[in-house]
PDB file of C-alpha atoms in Angstrom:
ATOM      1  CA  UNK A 187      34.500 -20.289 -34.536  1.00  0.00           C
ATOM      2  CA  UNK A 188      35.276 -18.292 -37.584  1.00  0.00           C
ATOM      3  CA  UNK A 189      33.979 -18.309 -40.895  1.00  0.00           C
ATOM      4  CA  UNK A 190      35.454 -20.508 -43.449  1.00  0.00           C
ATOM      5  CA  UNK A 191      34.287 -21.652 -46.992  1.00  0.00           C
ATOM      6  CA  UNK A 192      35.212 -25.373 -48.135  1.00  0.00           C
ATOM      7  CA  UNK A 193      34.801 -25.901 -51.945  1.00  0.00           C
ATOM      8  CA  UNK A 194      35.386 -29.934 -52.466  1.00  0.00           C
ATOM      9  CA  UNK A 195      34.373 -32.019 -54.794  1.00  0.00           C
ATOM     10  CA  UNK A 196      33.672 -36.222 -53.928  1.00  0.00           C
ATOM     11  CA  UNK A 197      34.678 -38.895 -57.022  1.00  0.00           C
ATOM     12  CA  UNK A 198      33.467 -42.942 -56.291  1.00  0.00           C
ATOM     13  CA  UNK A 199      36.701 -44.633 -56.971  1.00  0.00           C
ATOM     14  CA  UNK A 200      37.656 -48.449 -57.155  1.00  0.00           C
ATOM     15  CA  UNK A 201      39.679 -49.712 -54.260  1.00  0.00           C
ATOM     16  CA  UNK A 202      43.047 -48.737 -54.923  1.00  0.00           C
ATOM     17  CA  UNK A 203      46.115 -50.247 -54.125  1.00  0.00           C
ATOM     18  CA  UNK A 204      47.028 -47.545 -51.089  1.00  0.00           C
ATOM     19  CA  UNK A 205      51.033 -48.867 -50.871  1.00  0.00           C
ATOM     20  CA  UNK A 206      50.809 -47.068 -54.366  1.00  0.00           C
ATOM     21  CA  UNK A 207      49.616 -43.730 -53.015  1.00  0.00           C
ATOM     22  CA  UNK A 208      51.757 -41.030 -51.480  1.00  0.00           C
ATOM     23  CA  UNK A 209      50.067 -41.647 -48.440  1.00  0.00           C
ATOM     24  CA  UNK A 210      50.821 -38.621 -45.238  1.00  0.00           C
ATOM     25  CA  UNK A 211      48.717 -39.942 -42.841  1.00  0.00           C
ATOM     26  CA  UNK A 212      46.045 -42.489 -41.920  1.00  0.00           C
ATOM     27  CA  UNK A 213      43.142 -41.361 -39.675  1.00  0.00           C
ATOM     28  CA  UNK A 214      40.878 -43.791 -37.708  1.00  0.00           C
ATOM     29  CA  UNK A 215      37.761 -41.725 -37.884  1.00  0.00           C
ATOM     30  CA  UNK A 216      34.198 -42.505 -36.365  1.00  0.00           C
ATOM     31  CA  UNK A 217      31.789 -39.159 -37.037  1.00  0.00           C
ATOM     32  CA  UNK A 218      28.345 -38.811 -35.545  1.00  0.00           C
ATOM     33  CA  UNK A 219      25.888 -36.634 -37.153  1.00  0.00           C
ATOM     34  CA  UNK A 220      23.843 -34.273 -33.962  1.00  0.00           C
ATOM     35  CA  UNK A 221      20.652 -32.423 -34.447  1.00  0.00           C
ATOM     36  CA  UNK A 222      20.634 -29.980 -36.807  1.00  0.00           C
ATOM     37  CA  UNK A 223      21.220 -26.523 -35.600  1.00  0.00           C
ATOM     38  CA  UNK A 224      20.240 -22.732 -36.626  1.00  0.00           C
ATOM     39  CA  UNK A 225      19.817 -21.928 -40.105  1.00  0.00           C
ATOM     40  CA  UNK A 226      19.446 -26.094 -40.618  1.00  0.00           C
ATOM     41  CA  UNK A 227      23.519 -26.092 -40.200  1.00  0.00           C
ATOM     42  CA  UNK A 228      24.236 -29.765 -40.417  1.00  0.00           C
ATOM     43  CA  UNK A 229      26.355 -30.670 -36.860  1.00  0.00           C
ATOM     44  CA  UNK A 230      28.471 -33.200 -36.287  1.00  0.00           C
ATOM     45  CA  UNK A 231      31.905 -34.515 -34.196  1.00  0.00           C
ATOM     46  CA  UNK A 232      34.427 -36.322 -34.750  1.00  0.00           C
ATOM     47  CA  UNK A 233      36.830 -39.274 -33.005  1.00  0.00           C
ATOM     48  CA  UNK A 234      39.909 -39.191 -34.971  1.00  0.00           C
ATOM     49  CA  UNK A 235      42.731 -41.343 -34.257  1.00  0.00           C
ATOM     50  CA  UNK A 236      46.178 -40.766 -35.589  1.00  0.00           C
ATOM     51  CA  UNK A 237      49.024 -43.804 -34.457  1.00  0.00           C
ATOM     52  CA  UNK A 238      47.325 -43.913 -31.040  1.00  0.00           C
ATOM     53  CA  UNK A 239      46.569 -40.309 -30.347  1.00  0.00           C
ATOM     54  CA  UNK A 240      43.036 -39.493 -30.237  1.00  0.00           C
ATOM     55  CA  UNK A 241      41.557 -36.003 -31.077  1.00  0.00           C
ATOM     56  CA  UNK A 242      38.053 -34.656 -31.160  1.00  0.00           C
ATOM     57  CA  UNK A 243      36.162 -32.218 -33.448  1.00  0.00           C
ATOM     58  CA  UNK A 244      32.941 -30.419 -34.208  1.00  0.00           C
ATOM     59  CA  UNK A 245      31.729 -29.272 -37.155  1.00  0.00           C
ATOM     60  CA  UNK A 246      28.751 -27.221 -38.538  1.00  0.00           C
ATOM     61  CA  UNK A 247      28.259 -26.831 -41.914  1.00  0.00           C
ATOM     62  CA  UNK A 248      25.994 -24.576 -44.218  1.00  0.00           C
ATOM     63  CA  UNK A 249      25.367 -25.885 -47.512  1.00  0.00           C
ATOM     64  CA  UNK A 250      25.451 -23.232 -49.755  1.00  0.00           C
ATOM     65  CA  UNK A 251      26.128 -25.058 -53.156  1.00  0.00           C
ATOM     66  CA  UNK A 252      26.780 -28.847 -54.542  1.00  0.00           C
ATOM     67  CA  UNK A 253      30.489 -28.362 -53.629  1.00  0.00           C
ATOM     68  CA  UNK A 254      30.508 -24.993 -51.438  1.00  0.00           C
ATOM     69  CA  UNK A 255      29.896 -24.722 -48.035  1.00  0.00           C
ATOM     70  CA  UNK A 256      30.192 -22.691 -44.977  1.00  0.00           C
ATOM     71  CA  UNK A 257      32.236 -24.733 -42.596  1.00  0.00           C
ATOM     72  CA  UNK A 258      33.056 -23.508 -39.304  1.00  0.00           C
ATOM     73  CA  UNK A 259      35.445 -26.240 -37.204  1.00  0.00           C
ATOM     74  CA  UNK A 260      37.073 -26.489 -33.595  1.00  0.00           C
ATOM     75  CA  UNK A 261      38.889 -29.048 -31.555  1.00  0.00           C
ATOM     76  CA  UNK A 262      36.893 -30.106 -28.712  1.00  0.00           C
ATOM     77  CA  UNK A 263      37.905 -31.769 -25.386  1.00  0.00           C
ATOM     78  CA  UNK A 264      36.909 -35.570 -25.236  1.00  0.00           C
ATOM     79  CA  UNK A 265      34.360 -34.535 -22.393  1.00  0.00           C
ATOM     80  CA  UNK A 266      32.737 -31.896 -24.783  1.00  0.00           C
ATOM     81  CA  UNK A 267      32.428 -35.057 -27.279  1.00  0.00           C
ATOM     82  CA  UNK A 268      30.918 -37.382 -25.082  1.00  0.00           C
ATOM     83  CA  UNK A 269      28.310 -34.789 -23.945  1.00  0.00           C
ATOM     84  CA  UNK A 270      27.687 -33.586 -27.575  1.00  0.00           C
ATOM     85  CA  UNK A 271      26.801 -37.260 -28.602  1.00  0.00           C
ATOM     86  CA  UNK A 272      23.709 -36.957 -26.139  1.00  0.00           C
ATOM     87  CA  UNK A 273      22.377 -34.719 -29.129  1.00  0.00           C
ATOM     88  CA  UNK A 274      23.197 -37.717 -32.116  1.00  0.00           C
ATOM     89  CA  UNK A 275      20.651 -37.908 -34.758  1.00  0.00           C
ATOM     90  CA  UNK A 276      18.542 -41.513 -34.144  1.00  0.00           C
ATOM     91  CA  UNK A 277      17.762 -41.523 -38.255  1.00  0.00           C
ATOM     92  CA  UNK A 278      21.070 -41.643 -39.106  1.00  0.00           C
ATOM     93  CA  UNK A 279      24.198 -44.262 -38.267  1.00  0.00           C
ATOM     94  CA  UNK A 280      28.057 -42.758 -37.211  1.00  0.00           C
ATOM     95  CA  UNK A 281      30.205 -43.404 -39.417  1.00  0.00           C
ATOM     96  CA  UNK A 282      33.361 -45.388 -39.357  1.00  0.00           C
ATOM     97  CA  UNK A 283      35.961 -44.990 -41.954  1.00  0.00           C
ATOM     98  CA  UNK A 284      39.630 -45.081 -42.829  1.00  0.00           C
ATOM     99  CA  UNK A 285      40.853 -41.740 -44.090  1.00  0.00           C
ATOM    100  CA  UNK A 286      44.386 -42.206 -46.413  1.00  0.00           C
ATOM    101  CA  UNK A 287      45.389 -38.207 -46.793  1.00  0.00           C
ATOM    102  CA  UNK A 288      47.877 -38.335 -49.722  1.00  0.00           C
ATOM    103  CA  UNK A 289      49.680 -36.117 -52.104  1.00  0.00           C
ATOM    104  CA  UNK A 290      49.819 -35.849 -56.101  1.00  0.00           C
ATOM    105  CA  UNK A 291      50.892 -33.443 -57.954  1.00  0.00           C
ATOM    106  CA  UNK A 292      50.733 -30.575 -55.232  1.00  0.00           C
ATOM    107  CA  UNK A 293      47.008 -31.631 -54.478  1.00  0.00           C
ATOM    108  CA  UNK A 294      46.312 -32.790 -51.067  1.00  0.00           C
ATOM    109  CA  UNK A 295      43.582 -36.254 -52.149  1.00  0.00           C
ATOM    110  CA  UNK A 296      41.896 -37.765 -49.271  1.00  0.00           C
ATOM    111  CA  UNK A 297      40.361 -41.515 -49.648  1.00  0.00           C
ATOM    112  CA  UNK A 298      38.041 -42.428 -47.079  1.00  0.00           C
ATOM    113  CA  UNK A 299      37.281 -46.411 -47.157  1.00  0.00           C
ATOM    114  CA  UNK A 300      34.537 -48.557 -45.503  1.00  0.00           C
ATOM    115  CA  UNK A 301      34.200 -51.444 -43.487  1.00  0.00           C
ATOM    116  CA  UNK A 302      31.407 -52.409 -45.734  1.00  0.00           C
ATOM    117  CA  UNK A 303      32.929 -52.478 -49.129  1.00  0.00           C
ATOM    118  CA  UNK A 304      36.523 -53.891 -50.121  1.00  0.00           C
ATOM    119  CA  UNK A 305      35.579 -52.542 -53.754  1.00  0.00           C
ATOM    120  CA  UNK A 306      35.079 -49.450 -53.603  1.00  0.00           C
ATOM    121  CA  UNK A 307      36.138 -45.767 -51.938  1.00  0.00           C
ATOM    122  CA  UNK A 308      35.190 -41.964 -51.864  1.00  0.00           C
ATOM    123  CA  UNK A 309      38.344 -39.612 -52.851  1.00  0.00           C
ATOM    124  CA  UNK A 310      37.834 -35.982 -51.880  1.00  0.00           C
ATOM    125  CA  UNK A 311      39.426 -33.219 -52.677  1.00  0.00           C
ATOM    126  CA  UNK A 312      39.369 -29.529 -51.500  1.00  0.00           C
ATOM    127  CA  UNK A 313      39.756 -27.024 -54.088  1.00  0.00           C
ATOM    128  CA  UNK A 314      40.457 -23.073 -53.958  1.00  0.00           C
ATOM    129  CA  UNK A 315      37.951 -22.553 -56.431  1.00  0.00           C
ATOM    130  CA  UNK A 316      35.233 -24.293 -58.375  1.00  0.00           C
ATOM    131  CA  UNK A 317      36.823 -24.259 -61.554  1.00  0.00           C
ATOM    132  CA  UNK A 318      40.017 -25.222 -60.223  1.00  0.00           C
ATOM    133  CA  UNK A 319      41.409 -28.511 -63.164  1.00  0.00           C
ATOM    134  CA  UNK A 320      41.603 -31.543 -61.199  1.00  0.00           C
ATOM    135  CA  UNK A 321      44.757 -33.918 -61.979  1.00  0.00           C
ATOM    136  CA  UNK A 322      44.189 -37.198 -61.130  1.00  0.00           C
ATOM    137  CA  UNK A 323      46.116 -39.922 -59.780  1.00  0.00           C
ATOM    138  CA  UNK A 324      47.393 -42.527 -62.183  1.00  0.00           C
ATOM    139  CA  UNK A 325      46.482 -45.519 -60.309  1.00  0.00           C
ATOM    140  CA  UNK A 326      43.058 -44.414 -59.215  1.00  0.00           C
ATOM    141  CA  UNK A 327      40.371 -45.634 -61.297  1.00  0.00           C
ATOM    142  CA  UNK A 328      37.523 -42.553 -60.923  1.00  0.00           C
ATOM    143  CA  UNK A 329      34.218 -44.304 -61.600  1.00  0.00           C
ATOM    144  CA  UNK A 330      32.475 -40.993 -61.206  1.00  0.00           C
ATOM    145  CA  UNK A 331      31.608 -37.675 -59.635  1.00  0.00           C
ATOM    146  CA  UNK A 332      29.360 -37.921 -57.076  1.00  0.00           C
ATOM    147  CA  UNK A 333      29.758 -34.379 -55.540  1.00  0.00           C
ATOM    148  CA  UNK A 334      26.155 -33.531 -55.861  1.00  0.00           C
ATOM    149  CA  UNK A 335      24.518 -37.324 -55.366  1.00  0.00           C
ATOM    150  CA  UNK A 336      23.374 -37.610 -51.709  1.00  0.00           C
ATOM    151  CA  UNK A 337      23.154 -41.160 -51.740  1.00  0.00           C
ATOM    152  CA  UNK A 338      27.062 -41.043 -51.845  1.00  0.00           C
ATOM    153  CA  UNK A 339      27.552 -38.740 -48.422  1.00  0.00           C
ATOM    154  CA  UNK A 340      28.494 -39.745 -45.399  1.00  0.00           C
ATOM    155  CA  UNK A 341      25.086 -40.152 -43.735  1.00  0.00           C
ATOM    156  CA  UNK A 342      23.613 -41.756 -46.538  1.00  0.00           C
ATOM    157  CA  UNK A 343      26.451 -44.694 -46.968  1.00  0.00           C
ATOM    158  CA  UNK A 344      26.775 -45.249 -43.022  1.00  0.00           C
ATOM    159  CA  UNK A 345      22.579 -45.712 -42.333  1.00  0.00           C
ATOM    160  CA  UNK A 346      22.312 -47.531 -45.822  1.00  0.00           C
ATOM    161  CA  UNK A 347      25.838 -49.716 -44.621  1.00  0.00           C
ATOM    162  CA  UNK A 348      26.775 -50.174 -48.190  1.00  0.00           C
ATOM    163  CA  UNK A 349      27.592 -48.556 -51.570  1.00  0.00           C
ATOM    164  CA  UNK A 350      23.840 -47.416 -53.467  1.00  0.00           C
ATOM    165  CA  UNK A 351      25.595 -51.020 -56.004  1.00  0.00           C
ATOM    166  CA  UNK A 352      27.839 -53.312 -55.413  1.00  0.00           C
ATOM    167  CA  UNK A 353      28.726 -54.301 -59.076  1.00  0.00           C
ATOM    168  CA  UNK A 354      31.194 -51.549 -60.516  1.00  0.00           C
ATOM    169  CA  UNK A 355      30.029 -51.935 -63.629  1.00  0.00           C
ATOM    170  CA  UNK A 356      26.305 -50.273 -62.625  1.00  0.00           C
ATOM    171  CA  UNK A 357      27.596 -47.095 -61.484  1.00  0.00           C
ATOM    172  CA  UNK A 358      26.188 -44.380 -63.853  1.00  0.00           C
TER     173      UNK A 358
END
């Protein structure tokens, strides 16, 4: 695996309507967190399906800032998978979510939803630098940033099963 640096930045959106969105593709995804590994590198894989076709990843990731991290990523076989979820973290649930990868204004948005809320989503987007303007989609309502809140991650939603609120209104 080689290097690579991922600069993103997370927003808590209301639900939008995705038939508005320039939506590419839609990605079944279920990701299961393993046991950390050196230098406390968060580890994970990944069950992706794409209109019937399956793929598997791994991922370890250094955080080096809020949005910055060291990411190093490979495809794995599905046997690699299944023997790599023999090391899955007990303290913390996969998680299941919809990923709608979608275009605006030559920025490549990604919208992960969650069986657990029809109210609200996480839009992602990577950037090539931390200063880099974000233009936002028209009809997404932003509630927030949420790049540097760790209730909002992955792990955090899919062990607590739900949104830190369930009233838009209290997001601050």
């Amino acid at each position: 695996m080689g290097k690579a640096y991922e600069i993103e930045r997370k927003f808590l959106v209301e639900f939008p309507d995705v038939d508005k969105l320039d939506v590419r593709k839609t990605i079944g995804i279920i990701q299961t967190y393993l046991e950390n590994g050196e230098n406390n590198s968060q580890r994970r894989v990944r069950r992706m399906s794409v209109n019937g076709e399956v793929s598997y990843t791994y991922t370890e990731k250094i955080f080096l800032t809020r949005i910055t991290r060291e990411e190093n990523e490979r495809f794995i076989s599905r046997i690699e998978y299944e023997d790599l979820l023999k090391q899955a973290r007990n303290d913390v649930r996969p998680v299941e979510k919809t990923r709608y990868a979608f275009n605006y204004h030559d920025q490549l948005f990604e919208l992960d939803t969650y069986p657990f809320s029809d109210k609200l989503a996480i839009m992602e987007l990577e950037m090539k630098t931390p200063e880099q303007e974000i233009d936002f989609p028209d009809s997404v309502n932003v509630i927030r940033d949420v790049s540097d809140d760790i209730r909002y991650s992955n792990s955090a939603l899919a062990t607590a099963g739900c949104f830190p609120t369930d009233k838009i209104g209290e997001y601050t």
